[in-house]
Each structure stands twice: as C-alpha cells, then as structure tokens.
Coordinates of C-alpha atoms in Angstrom, one line a residue:
Chain A
M1 CA 119.5 144.5 205.8
I2 CA 119.8 140.9 204.4
E3 CA 122.2 138.3 205.8
V4 CA 122.8 135.0 204.5
D5 CA 125.0 132.2 205.6
V6 CA 123.5 128.8 204.3
R7 CA 124.8 125.0 203.3
L8 CA 122.9 122.8 201.2
K9 CA 123.9 119.5 199.4
L10 CA 122.5 118.2 196.6
G11 CA 123.9 114.9 195.1
S12 CA 127.5 115.6 194.4
F13 CA 127.1 119.6 194.4
S14 CA 127.2 121.6 197.4
L15 CA 126.8 125.1 198.6
D16 CA 128.1 127.0 201.2
V17 CA 127.3 131.1 200.8
A18 CA 127.3 133.9 203.0
F19 CA 127.2 137.3 202.6
A20 CA 125.1 140.4 203.5
N21 CA 124.0 143.9 202.4
G22 CA 121.9 146.7 203.3
A23 CA 119.6 148.9 200.8
G24 CA 120.2 148.6 196.8
V25 CA 121.1 145.9 194.5
T26 CA 123.0 143.2 195.6
A27 CA 124.2 140.7 192.5
L28 CA 124.6 137.2 192.8
F29 CA 126.8 136.8 189.9
G30 CA 128.2 133.3 188.2
H31 CA 128.1 131.0 185.7
S32 CA 125.0 128.9 185.3
G33 CA 125.5 126.0 187.7
S34 CA 127.6 128.0 190.0
G35 CA 124.7 127.9 192.7
K36 CA 123.3 131.3 192.3
S37 CA 119.8 130.8 191.4
L38 CA 119.9 128.0 194.5
T39 CA 120.8 130.7 196.7
L40 CA 117.8 132.8 195.4
G41 CA 116.0 129.9 195.9
I42 CA 116.7 129.6 199.4
I43 CA 116.2 133.0 200.2
A44 CA 112.6 133.2 198.7
G45 CA 111.8 129.7 200.4
L46 CA 111.6 127.5 197.9
T47 CA 114.6 125.2 198.8
K48 CA 115.4 124.4 202.5
P49 CA 119.2 124.5 203.5
D50 CA 120.9 121.8 205.4
A51 CA 122.1 124.4 208.0
G52 CA 122.8 127.6 208.1
Y53 CA 120.3 131.1 208.1
V54 CA 118.9 133.7 205.9
R55 CA 118.0 136.8 208.2
L56 CA 116.0 140.0 207.0
D57 CA 116.4 143.3 208.8
G58 CA 117.2 140.9 211.7
E59 CA 114.0 138.5 211.2
A60 CA 115.1 134.9 210.6
L61 CA 113.3 133.8 207.3
V62 CA 114.9 130.3 207.8
D63 CA 117.4 129.5 210.9
V64 CA 118.1 125.5 210.8
A65 CA 119.5 125.6 214.3
R66 CA 116.9 127.2 215.8
N67 CA 114.2 125.3 213.8
I68 CA 112.6 128.1 212.1
F69 CA 111.4 127.9 208.6
V70 CA 109.1 130.7 207.3
P71 CA 106.6 129.2 204.8
V72 CA 107.3 131.1 201.0
S73 CA 104.0 132.9 201.1
R74 CA 104.8 134.6 204.7
R75 CA 107.9 135.8 203.8
R76 CA 106.9 138.6 201.6
V77 CA 109.9 138.3 199.1
G78 CA 108.7 139.2 195.5
L79 CA 110.4 136.8 193.3
V80 CA 110.9 137.6 189.4
F81 CA 111.8 134.8 187.1
Q82 CA 113.5 134.6 183.9
D83 CA 110.2 133.7 182.2
S84 CA 107.8 136.1 183.9
N85 CA 105.3 133.3 184.8
L86 CA 102.2 135.6 184.6
F87 CA 99.1 133.8 185.5
P88 CA 97.5 133.2 182.0
H89 CA 93.9 132.8 183.5
L90 CA 93.8 136.5 184.6
S91 CA 94.3 139.8 183.2
V92 CA 97.2 142.2 183.2
K93 CA 95.5 144.1 185.9
Q94 CA 94.5 141.1 188.1
N95 CA 98.1 139.7 188.1
L96 CA 99.3 143.3 189.2
L97 CA 97.1 143.0 192.1
F98 CA 97.4 139.6 193.0
G99 CA 99.9 139.9 195.5
R100 CA 98.7 143.1 196.7
W101 CA 95.5 141.6 197.9
F102 CA 97.7 139.3 200.5
A103 CA 99.9 142.2 201.7
P104 CA 99.0 143.4 205.4
R105 CA 96.8 146.1 204.8
G106 CA 99.1 148.8 206.8
E107 CA 102.1 147.7 204.7
R108 CA 100.8 148.4 201.2
R109 CA 103.0 151.2 200.8
I110 CA 103.7 151.0 197.0
E111 CA 100.9 152.3 194.5
F112 CA 99.7 150.7 191.9
D113 CA 99.5 153.9 189.6
A114 CA 103.3 154.5 190.4
V115 CA 104.5 150.9 189.7
V116 CA 102.3 151.3 186.6
E117 CA 103.7 154.8 185.7
T118 CA 107.3 153.6 186.3
L119 CA 107.1 150.5 184.2
G120 CA 105.2 152.2 181.5
I121 CA 102.5 149.5 181.4
G122 CA 99.4 151.7 181.5
D123 CA 98.3 150.5 177.9
L124 CA 98.6 146.5 178.8
I125 CA 96.5 146.2 181.9
S126 CA 93.4 145.5 180.6
R127 CA 95.0 142.7 178.3
S128 CA 95.6 139.1 178.7
P129 CA 99.5 138.0 179.3
T130 CA 99.4 135.3 176.7
L131 CA 99.1 138.3 174.1
L132 CA 102.1 140.4 175.1
S133 CA 105.6 140.5 174.2
G134 CA 108.5 138.9 175.9
G135 CA 109.5 142.4 177.2
E136 CA 106.1 143.5 178.3
R137 CA 105.7 140.4 179.9
Q138 CA 108.7 140.9 182.1
R139 CA 107.9 144.6 183.1
V140 CA 104.1 143.0 184.1
A141 CA 106.1 140.3 186.2
I142 CA 108.2 143.1 188.0
G143 CA 105.4 145.2 188.4
R144 CA 103.4 142.3 189.8
A145 CA 106.2 141.4 192.2
L146 CA 106.8 145.3 193.4
L147 CA 102.9 145.3 193.9
S148 CA 103.1 142.5 196.6
C149 CA 104.9 145.2 198.8
P150 CA 107.7 142.9 199.5
R151 CA 110.4 143.4 202.1
L152 CA 113.1 142.3 199.6
L153 CA 112.9 141.5 195.9
L154 CA 114.5 138.7 194.0
L155 CA 115.4 139.2 190.6
D156 CA 116.5 135.8 189.1
E157 CA 118.1 136.5 185.5
P158 CA 114.8 138.5 184.6
L159 CA 116.6 139.6 181.3
A160 CA 117.9 136.5 180.2
A161 CA 115.1 135.1 177.8
L162 CA 115.3 138.6 176.2
D163 CA 116.6 139.9 173.1
M164 CA 119.2 143.1 173.5
K165 CA 116.7 145.4 172.2
R166 CA 114.1 144.4 175.2
K167 CA 117.1 144.5 177.5
L168 CA 118.1 148.0 176.7
E169 CA 114.4 148.9 177.2
I170 CA 114.2 147.0 180.8
L171 CA 117.3 147.7 182.5
P172 CA 116.7 151.3 183.0
L173 CA 113.4 150.6 184.3
I174 CA 115.1 148.2 187.2
E175 CA 117.2 151.3 188.0
R176 CA 114.2 153.3 188.4
V177 CA 112.8 150.4 190.2
R178 CA 115.8 150.5 192.5
D179 CA 115.9 154.4 192.8
E180 CA 111.8 155.0 193.3
F181 CA 110.8 152.3 195.3
D182 CA 112.9 151.5 198.9
V183 CA 112.9 147.9 198.1
P184 CA 116.2 145.8 198.5
I185 CA 117.2 144.0 195.6
V186 CA 118.9 140.6 195.2
Y187 CA 119.7 140.3 191.4
V188 CA 121.1 137.2 189.8
S189 CA 122.8 137.3 186.8
H190 CA 126.0 136.1 184.6
A191 CA 125.9 139.3 182.5
V192 CA 128.6 141.8 183.3
E193 CA 127.1 144.5 182.0
E194 CA 123.8 144.1 184.0
V195 CA 125.5 143.5 187.4
A196 CA 128.1 146.6 186.4
R197 CA 125.3 149.0 185.8
L198 CA 122.7 147.9 188.6
A199 CA 124.4 146.6 191.8
S200 CA 126.0 148.3 194.4
R201 CA 127.4 145.0 196.0
V202 CA 128.7 142.3 193.9
V203 CA 128.8 138.3 195.2
V204 CA 130.5 136.3 192.7
I205 CA 129.7 132.5 193.2
D206 CA 131.6 129.8 191.5
G207 CA 131.0 125.9 192.2
G208 CA 128.8 126.2 195.3
R209 CA 131.1 128.9 196.8
V210 CA 131.6 132.7 197.5
K211 CA 134.7 134.2 195.4
F212 CA 134.3 137.3 196.4
V213 CA 132.1 139.9 197.6
G214 CA 132.4 143.8 197.0
D215 CA 131.6 146.3 194.7
P216 CA 131.1 146.1 191.0
A217 CA 134.7 147.9 189.9
D218 CA 136.7 145.5 192.4
A219 CA 134.7 142.2 191.3
F220 CA 135.0 142.6 187.6
N221 CA 138.4 143.9 187.5
R222 CA 139.6 140.6 189.7
L223 CA 137.5 138.3 187.8
A224 CA 139.2 140.0 184.5
N225 CA 142.6 138.8 185.6
S226 CA 141.5 135.2 186.1
P227 CA 143.2 133.3 183.1
A228 CA 139.5 131.2 182.5
M229 CA 138.0 134.7 181.2
N230 CA 138.5 134.6 177.2
R231 CA 140.0 137.8 176.0
F232 CA 136.8 139.3 174.6
D233 CA 134.8 138.9 177.9
R234 CA 137.8 140.9 179.8
S235 CA 136.7 144.5 180.7
S236 CA 137.2 147.0 183.2
V237 CA 134.5 149.3 185.2
L238 CA 135.7 152.9 185.6
T239 CA 134.0 155.3 187.9
G240 CA 133.7 158.8 186.6
S241 CA 131.8 162.3 187.8
I242 CA 129.6 163.6 185.2
V243 CA 130.8 167.4 184.2
E244 CA 128.7 168.5 181.3
A245 CA 126.2 166.9 179.1
S246 CA 127.5 168.7 175.4
A247 CA 124.0 168.8 173.8
P248 CA 125.2 169.6 170.4
Y249 CA 127.0 166.3 169.8
G250 CA 124.5 164.1 172.2
L251 CA 127.4 163.5 174.3
T252 CA 128.5 163.3 178.2
K253 CA 131.4 164.5 179.5
L254 CA 133.0 162.6 182.8
T255 CA 136.0 163.5 184.8
H256 CA 138.2 160.7 186.1
P257 CA 141.1 161.1 188.4
S258 CA 143.5 160.2 185.4
G259 CA 141.9 162.1 182.5
T260 CA 138.6 162.2 180.5
I261 CA 135.7 159.8 179.5
W262 CA 133.2 160.9 176.9
I263 CA 130.1 158.8 176.6
E264 CA 127.5 159.0 174.3
G265 CA 124.0 160.2 175.3
L266 CA 123.0 163.2 177.7
A267 CA 123.3 161.1 180.7
G268 CA 122.6 162.5 184.2
Q269 CA 123.0 165.2 185.8
P270 CA 126.3 167.1 186.4
G271 CA 127.9 166.0 190.0
G272 CA 126.4 162.7 189.5
V273 CA 128.6 159.4 189.1
A274 CA 128.4 157.2 185.7
R275 CA 129.9 153.8 185.6
V276 CA 131.3 152.7 182.2
I277 CA 132.4 149.1 180.9
V278 CA 135.4 149.2 178.8
N279 CA 136.1 146.1 176.9
A280 CA 140.2 145.1 176.8
T281 CA 139.9 144.9 173.3
D282 CA 138.5 148.1 172.7
V283 CA 141.5 149.8 174.3
V284 CA 144.3 151.7 172.3
L285 CA 147.7 152.5 174.1
S286 CA 149.7 155.2 173.2
L287 CA 153.2 156.3 174.7
L288 CA 152.7 160.2 173.8
P289 CA 149.4 162.5 174.4
P290 CA 147.4 161.4 171.5
H291 CA 146.2 164.4 169.3
E292 CA 144.7 164.4 165.9
I293 CA 143.2 160.9 166.7
S294 CA 139.2 160.3 166.6
A295 CA 139.3 158.2 169.9
R296 CA 138.5 160.9 172.6
S297 CA 138.4 159.1 175.9
V298 CA 141.7 159.2 177.1
L299 CA 143.2 157.9 180.7
W300 CA 147.0 158.1 181.8
G301 CA 148.3 155.1 184.0
R302 CA 151.2 153.1 184.8
V303 CA 151.5 149.3 183.7
A304 CA 151.0 147.2 186.6
N305 CA 150.9 144.0 185.0
I306 CA 151.7 142.0 181.6
Q307 CA 150.1 138.6 181.1
F308 CA 150.9 136.7 177.7
E309 CA 148.3 134.5 175.8
G310 CA 150.2 133.6 172.8
P311 CA 150.5 136.2 170.6
I312 CA 148.4 138.7 172.8
A313 CA 149.2 140.5 175.7
T314 CA 146.7 141.8 178.5
I315 CA 148.3 144.5 180.3
E316 CA 146.8 145.9 183.2
I317 CA 147.0 150.0 183.4
E318 CA 146.9 151.3 187.2
L319 CA 144.6 154.3 187.2
K320 CA 144.4 157.1 190.3
E321 CA 141.4 156.4 192.7
D322 CA 139.8 153.6 190.7
G323 CA 140.5 149.9 189.7
P324 CA 142.9 148.8 186.9
L325 CA 141.9 149.2 183.2
L326 CA 142.9 146.4 181.0
A327 CA 144.0 146.7 177.3
T328 CA 144.7 143.5 175.4
I329 CA 147.5 144.3 172.5
T330 CA 149.4 142.1 170.2
R331 CA 152.9 141.1 171.4
G332 CA 154.3 142.9 168.3
A333 CA 153.0 146.2 169.7
L334 CA 153.9 145.7 173.2
E335 CA 157.5 145.5 171.9
D336 CA 157.3 148.3 169.5
L337 CA 156.2 150.6 172.5
S338 CA 158.9 148.7 174.6
L339 CA 156.3 148.4 177.6
K340 CA 157.2 147.2 180.6
E341 CA 155.9 146.8 184.0
G342 CA 156.0 150.5 185.5
S343 CA 155.9 152.2 181.9
H344 CA 153.6 154.9 181.7
V345 CA 151.0 155.0 178.6
Y346 CA 148.0 156.9 177.6
A347 CA 144.8 154.5 177.2
L348 CA 142.4 155.6 174.1
F349 CA 138.8 154.1 173.9
K350 CA 136.2 155.0 171.2
T351 CA 133.1 156.5 172.7
A352 CA 131.3 154.5 170.0
A353 CA 132.2 151.4 171.2
L354 CA 130.3 151.9 174.6
D355 CA 127.2 150.9 173.9
E356 CA 123.9 151.2 176.3
R357 CA 124.5 148.3 178.0
S358 CA 128.0 149.6 179.4
I359 CA 126.7 152.9 180.9
G360 CA 125.4 153.0 184.3
V361 CA 124.1 156.6 186.0
A362 CA 123.4 157.5 189.2
N363 CA 122.2 161.2 189.9
A364 CA 124.4 162.4 193.0
Chain B
M1 CA 58.5 104.4 155.1
Q2 CA 55.6 105.3 156.7
D3 CA 54.7 101.7 157.4
F4 CA 57.9 101.0 158.6
L5 CA 58.7 103.9 161.0
P6 CA 55.2 105.1 162.2
A7 CA 55.2 108.3 163.6
A8 CA 54.3 106.9 167.0
F9 CA 57.6 105.3 167.4
F10 CA 59.1 108.6 168.4
E11 CA 56.5 109.0 171.3
L12 CA 58.3 107.6 174.6
S13 CA 56.3 105.8 176.7
P14 CA 55.7 106.6 180.0
A15 CA 57.8 103.9 181.3
E16 CA 60.4 104.8 179.2
W17 CA 60.3 108.6 180.5
T18 CA 60.8 107.0 183.7
A19 CA 63.8 105.4 182.9
I20 CA 65.4 108.3 181.1
R21 CA 64.5 110.7 184.1
L22 CA 65.8 108.0 186.6
S23 CA 69.1 108.0 184.6
L24 CA 69.7 111.7 184.4
R25 CA 68.7 112.3 188.2
I26 CA 71.2 109.4 189.2
A27 CA 74.1 110.4 186.9
T28 CA 73.6 114.1 188.0
V29 CA 73.7 113.6 191.8
A30 CA 76.5 110.8 191.3
T31 CA 78.9 113.2 189.1
L32 CA 78.0 116.3 191.6
V33 CA 78.7 114.2 194.8
S34 CA 81.9 112.7 193.5
L35 CA 83.1 116.0 191.9
P36 CA 84.7 117.6 195.4
F37 CA 86.3 114.2 196.0
G38 CA 87.4 113.8 192.5
I39 CA 89.1 117.3 192.7
V40 CA 90.8 116.7 195.6
T41 CA 92.0 113.3 194.8
A42 CA 93.1 114.4 191.2
Y43 CA 95.3 117.2 192.6
A44 CA 97.0 115.1 195.6
L45 CA 98.0 112.6 193.0
A46 CA 99.3 115.2 190.7
R47 CA 100.9 117.6 193.0
C48 CA 101.4 116.1 196.6
Q49 CA 103.8 113.5 197.8
F50 CA 102.6 111.2 200.4
P51 CA 102.7 108.0 202.2
G52 CA 100.6 105.1 200.3
K53 CA 100.4 107.3 196.9
T54 CA 100.6 104.3 194.6
L55 CA 98.0 102.6 196.7
V56 CA 95.5 105.2 196.4
N57 CA 96.0 105.6 192.7
G58 CA 95.3 101.7 192.4
V59 CA 92.3 101.7 194.5
V60 CA 91.3 104.9 192.4
H61 CA 91.6 103.1 189.0
L62 CA 90.4 99.5 190.6
P63 CA 86.8 100.0 188.9
L64 CA 88.3 100.7 185.6
V65 CA 90.0 97.4 185.1
L66 CA 87.5 95.1 187.3
P67 CA 84.6 93.7 186.0
P68 CA 81.8 95.9 186.6
V69 CA 79.7 93.0 188.3
V70 CA 82.5 92.5 190.6
T71 CA 82.7 96.1 191.9
G72 CA 78.9 95.9 192.1
F73 CA 79.4 92.7 194.4
V74 CA 82.1 94.5 196.6
L75 CA 79.5 97.5 197.0
L76 CA 77.2 95.0 197.8
M77 CA 79.3 93.1 200.4
L78 CA 80.1 96.8 202.2
L79 CA 77.3 98.7 201.8
G80 CA 74.3 96.2 201.2
R81 CA 72.0 95.4 204.0
K82 CA 74.1 92.9 205.6
G83 CA 77.3 94.3 204.4
V84 CA 80.1 95.7 206.6
F85 CA 79.0 99.0 206.7
G86 CA 75.1 98.3 205.7
P87 CA 73.7 98.0 209.0
S88 CA 75.4 101.0 210.6
L89 CA 74.4 103.3 208.1
A90 CA 71.2 102.1 208.0
Q91 CA 70.9 103.0 211.8
I92 CA 71.8 106.8 210.9
G93 CA 69.1 106.4 208.1
I94 CA 71.7 106.0 204.9
V95 CA 70.4 103.0 203.0
F96 CA 71.4 102.1 199.7
S97 CA 70.5 98.8 198.7
F98 CA 67.7 98.4 196.1
R99 CA 67.5 102.5 196.0
W100 CA 67.9 104.9 193.8
T101 CA 71.0 106.6 195.8
G102 CA 72.6 103.2 195.9
A103 CA 72.6 103.4 192.1
A104 CA 74.1 106.5 192.2
V105 CA 76.9 105.4 194.5
A106 CA 77.8 102.5 191.8
C107 CA 77.9 105.3 188.9
A108 CA 79.8 107.3 190.8
V109 CA 82.2 104.8 191.8
M110 CA 82.7 103.5 188.5
G111 CA 83.0 106.9 186.7
F112 CA 85.5 108.2 189.4
P113 CA 88.6 106.6 187.6
L114 CA 87.7 108.2 184.6
M115 CA 86.9 111.9 186.4
V116 CA 90.0 111.7 188.2
R117 CA 92.0 111.0 185.1
A118 CA 91.0 113.8 183.2
M119 CA 91.2 116.0 186.3
R120 CA 95.0 115.1 187.2
L121 CA 96.0 115.5 183.8
S122 CA 95.1 119.1 184.0
F123 CA 96.4 119.7 187.2
E124 CA 99.7 118.1 186.1
A125 CA 100.1 120.3 183.2
I126 CA 99.9 123.7 184.9
D127 CA 103.4 125.0 185.3
R128 CA 104.8 124.4 189.0
R129 CA 106.2 127.7 188.5
L130 CA 103.0 129.4 188.5
D131 CA 102.4 127.8 191.8
M132 CA 105.7 129.2 193.0
A133 CA 105.0 132.6 192.3
S134 CA 101.6 132.7 193.6
Q135 CA 103.2 131.6 197.0
T136 CA 105.9 134.2 196.6
L137 CA 103.2 136.5 196.5
G138 CA 101.9 135.6 199.6
A139 CA 99.1 133.2 198.7
N140 CA 99.1 130.1 200.8
R141 CA 98.4 126.5 199.5
I142 CA 95.1 126.6 199.9
W143 CA 94.6 130.2 198.2
T144 CA 97.0 129.1 195.2
F145 CA 94.9 126.0 194.8
L146 CA 91.8 128.2 194.6
L147 CA 93.2 131.2 192.8
V148 CA 95.4 129.4 190.2
N149 CA 95.3 125.8 190.4
L150 CA 91.9 125.1 190.3
P151 CA 91.0 128.0 187.7
L152 CA 93.5 126.9 185.3
A153 CA 92.6 123.0 185.6
A154 CA 88.8 124.1 184.9
P155 CA 88.6 122.9 181.2
G156 CA 90.0 119.6 182.4
I157 CA 87.9 119.2 185.8
I158 CA 84.8 119.9 183.3
V159 CA 85.8 117.2 181.1
G160 CA 86.4 114.9 183.8
A161 CA 82.8 115.4 185.2
I162 CA 81.3 115.0 181.6
L163 CA 83.3 111.7 181.4
A164 CA 82.1 110.7 184.7
F165 CA 78.2 111.7 183.7
A166 CA 78.4 110.1 180.4
K167 CA 79.7 106.9 182.1
A168 CA 77.2 107.0 184.8
L169 CA 74.5 107.2 182.2
G170 CA 75.7 104.4 180.5
E171 CA 76.3 102.0 183.9
F172 CA 75.0 98.5 184.2
G173 CA 77.1 96.0 185.4
A174 CA 77.7 97.4 188.9
T175 CA 74.2 99.0 189.3
I176 CA 72.3 95.9 188.4
T177 CA 74.4 93.8 190.9
F178 CA 74.5 96.2 193.6
V179 CA 70.8 97.7 193.5
S180 CA 69.0 95.5 190.9
N181 CA 66.8 96.3 188.0
I182 CA 63.6 98.1 190.1
P183 CA 61.3 100.1 187.4
G184 CA 61.0 103.5 188.9
E185 CA 63.9 103.0 191.6
T186 CA 67.1 102.0 190.4
Q187 CA 66.3 101.2 186.2
T188 CA 68.2 103.2 184.5
I189 CA 68.4 103.4 180.6
S190 CA 71.1 100.6 180.0
A191 CA 68.8 98.4 182.5
A192 CA 65.5 99.3 181.0
I193 CA 67.0 98.5 177.6
Y194 CA 68.5 95.3 178.5
S195 CA 64.9 94.4 180.1
Y196 CA 63.1 95.5 177.0
T197 CA 65.1 92.9 174.8
Q198 CA 64.6 90.1 177.2
V199 CA 60.4 90.4 176.5
P200 CA 58.7 89.6 173.3
G201 CA 57.8 93.3 171.6
G202 CA 59.9 95.0 173.7
D203 CA 62.5 95.7 170.6
E204 CA 60.9 99.2 170.0
S205 CA 61.1 100.4 173.2
A206 CA 65.0 99.2 173.5
M207 CA 65.6 101.0 170.2
R208 CA 64.1 104.4 171.4
L209 CA 66.0 104.3 174.4
T210 CA 69.4 103.3 172.4
I211 CA 68.7 106.5 170.3
V212 CA 68.1 108.6 173.5
A213 CA 71.3 107.3 175.0
V214 CA 73.5 108.0 171.7
I215 CA 71.9 111.4 171.8
I216 CA 72.7 112.1 175.6
A217 CA 76.5 110.3 175.0
F218 CA 77.0 112.1 171.7
S219 CA 76.3 115.6 173.5
A220 CA 78.3 115.2 176.3
L221 CA 81.4 114.6 174.1
V222 CA 80.9 117.3 171.7
A223 CA 80.5 119.6 175.0
S224 CA 83.4 118.6 176.5
E225 CA 85.0 119.3 173.3
I226 CA 83.9 122.7 172.8
I227 CA 84.9 123.2 176.4
Q228 CA 88.4 122.3 175.9
W229 CA 88.8 124.1 172.6
R230 CA 87.6 127.5 174.3
A231 CA 89.6 127.2 177.1
Q232 CA 92.7 126.3 175.5
K233 CA 91.6 129.6 173.2
R234 CA 91.3 131.6 176.3
L235 CA 95.0 130.6 177.3
G236 CA 96.4 131.5 174.1
R237 CA 97.5 127.9 173.2
A238 CA 94.9 127.4 170.6
E239 CA 96.7 126.0 167.4

C-alpha cells in the first residue's frame, strides 16, 4: 500500500499531489513538466517535499510534520530511469547483484535466476553494459532494481528512450514482472498505450495537480473528451473477455457486453480479460448491422455526445458496462446518417488497426 | 664522438645516485601521503556543498599561483623549528626542518593543486544519476563513494597522482627555501643540478641529472596517457 500526499514549491512551479494504491501498477500520467517525475523523485527520496508524507505499508518514508526523512539508501525502493544508468565499470552480473548485497538477508526473496529468466538476459550477464543495446540495457536496469528486493518499484518513463520495436519487446516483460514478482509498481509515463496496458490505477497529473484518479478506462475516456487533445490522440479503452483463440487465422475473439471484438494474435486464455485501445480515427459508424464488410469488430451503442471541431465531429458512443467509445467522422457523414444524441449506431473498427501496443491481456 | 662523449659520461657518480634515490623517495612519500587527502578534497569540491567551499578551493590552488619561494617561506614560518607549529610538533618527535621529510611536505604542498585538479575533473565527469542509482539500490553515501565514484574516477586519480609525483621530482623553490639544500638529506635532483651548475666542472654532472630528470618526467607523462586511454576504452568511451 502506497500513500502519497505531498506539496513542494520550486520557483514558479508548485506541486500538490495526493493518491494511494495497493498492489499492481499505479501510473502517474501527464505531459512532460507536469510534475510526475518530481513526484517519483519525492517517493524515491531524491527530493524533499515542503510538506506532506509518503507512506509505504503504513511506514512513513517522509513525513514533514513528524520530521521523518528516511534516506534514499534505506527506503528500499527500486528506481529505473529513462536511460538505464547502469554502472559502466561493472559487468552486467555485477550490476544485477549490486543492490542485492545491501538488501537485508532475510528479505532477499527475489531470486537471481528467476529475474534473469523472466527478463531474458541470461546471455548478457558476463558482458559489459557499455556493449549492450538500449533495450538490453533497460532490461538489465529493471532486473537490477528488482534484485535489490525493493518494497516498491519506481519506473520513470522506462521505455521513452527506446524505438517502437524495443518498446514492444519490453512492455510484455514489465507485465510479467508485474504478475510474477509481488512488488507494487509506480509507473511514470506520458504514453497512453503503456499506461492502459499496465496500470490498474491511473493518476493523471497536470500542472502539478492531480486531475483524476481512477482506472485506466475512465481516465483515458475522460482525457479524450478534453478539448486539448488532438483528434489523432483521442482513443477509448475497451475491456472484453476472451472467448476463444481462433488458431487457423491467428486471431482471438473477445466478447463485450455491446458486441464482439477480434484482436490479432493468440492472446491469453479463455475467461481472461483483454484491454484494447481504439483510436477514434479508426472507428467507422453504420446505422444498419454491417454485413459483407471486412471490419470484424462491431459494437452497438447509443450516441451520447457530439462535439464539433471544424469539419470534424467527435462522437461519444455509450456502451453497456464499459466506458464510451469515441469515433471521429466528418460533419458530412454525420448529416448523411442524421446522427443525433440518442441515436443508436453500430461502431466498427479494423482488427488490423490495433497494434501490439494497444492490446493488454490479463489472465483470469 | 668518442672524444666528445666518453663512455664514462653515462656512469652516474655516487653523489648523483644519492640525489636520484632521494628525489624518488621524497616524491613517492609526498605523493602517497597526500593521495587520500587529495581524493577527499577533490570529491568534496566536486560533489559536496559546504560553507567556505570557495575558500578551501582557493587555499588548495594557492601554491599553483604563488611564487614557490613564498610557499617555502610560509612552510618555514608554520612548520620550521621556530615556526608556529614547529615547536609543538618537535615535542611529539616530528621535525621537518632540514630533513627529507620536510622536503616531502614541501613537494606534497606544491603538487597538491595539480593532484586535486585532475581528480576533481574526473569526479565531476561522473553522471550524478549513477550516484542516485547506487543509493536507490541501498548503498549509502560512503558505499556509493567506494563502489561507484572511486572506481569510475580511478583514471583521474592515477593521473593526478602521477602529476603530483612529477611535480615533486621537479620541485625546487619551496623545498630549498623550507629545508635548504643538504646533500644526502634534502638535495633532490633539481637542487643537485642547481648546485652542480654553481661549481667549476659540474656541468657534466648537471647534464647527466638533467637527462635522468627528462626520462623520469617523460615516463610519468606517457604512463598517465596510457592509463587514461585504457580507462576510456574500458568504459566504452574511446573514439
């Protein structure tokens, strides 16, 4: 259980952030300069707040009112930076074991072999970190933090410095870390896909203030409605249950209370849950049940809200038991279909438009 | 050629050997004794904020800009037989005046700014986020210093030590002012060369010692280059 309630003034910037979460991944989400990394620094002990407290499992790491400040080295929080910051004078193995040596003997519960296996870094351990690629370095950095057997793992935009291919390699590894090692994680990011995929709770921070705390679907659906979002950034998070993996085609079928979603790949087990991020620009609307059309994911819902932006309209479609689905279409199409608030529509999207980044799976 | 430079030219006389041995001993002791102080001072100047930092920085660098004779004279006033601390040090058996140990003190003081400068630069070049990483992994400041800063600054520390060693070999002004020029006790290579040039027929000895001094100094510089190059290669920064 992590509880944060801190205030800090730095020049003209003021931070006032409070949230709490139990196990799983808490995402601090916001633009750069929003104060999310600063919050992480306060949790880690690299920055002292002016007021407030950070508590981990009830124990104060910092509590200004009670004059408590546990030094960084005694907090036992693993921190992974954007650029991995491995020790260049040590081998990968020595880097991995660095923190383990300082962990109290009785609390070295995370095993070296398990971490190496999970992160797939077995072939790297005798190498020098200076000879690793960016993705390899980041995997070692995550392993190093894990092996210090931390009570809390802090990830500060761990994928931001990597290209798309590497991101897609590491994202599932972070999911495995989340599921296999029982360490709560605070994950700082400004990437919707990462957060939607990993987090069980999202804290949206803007201008040093918490704008929203809740589950990812709510957070992003709310964000998507904010006028500041570009239409290409608008997306909705849908949650479906896995029905079957259709092996011959390499697809997985999800049921959603409002319809059916097909995703690429054989993901998860039947009964599990998958979260899908759908870009508003990828959604097509139809008044009739679609047939003889290639788009296979179809959901039926009610138009709840229409917003205009020049010739473009963003339509919020209310679905059963899930957050709304956003669709951007042209004004012309809107008038041809005579859509109004309250109309019922079929929303279609292409399975091929959902890339790996936008699909997260949790087994039941 | 044979007449101009007889083979005997290359044979060092016992007096010359004494000066060389003494120089090496003084330089080695001066370097080793000042090494820990140099490392701590360089780390403090590079990484810590404390009141009077500018003053400390100034005092450390003073011997670099003062005339060496002035430094020697200040040492004489502080540590000499009749100096401020001399008598009390003498009571506990530590005497510097006219002893080789005094020459080592003079050399250490003169070499200190060079040593600290090289070390400070290499401490400053270490990414602070490595310190943070080390601390979040459970290492306190002392362990972080020993396991991260010290090994990463090692090339700079060695280069600083070599510079101080070379400086100590060549030190003249402060040494001769503080502990005079006594053969076998405080007469280093530089002082011996100076003495030989003052007596008729001493030119040959002076020339031999000059060659020795050039060889030692040059070896020290080459050694420091090699160490730096190898360290950079090891850390993957070689071009």
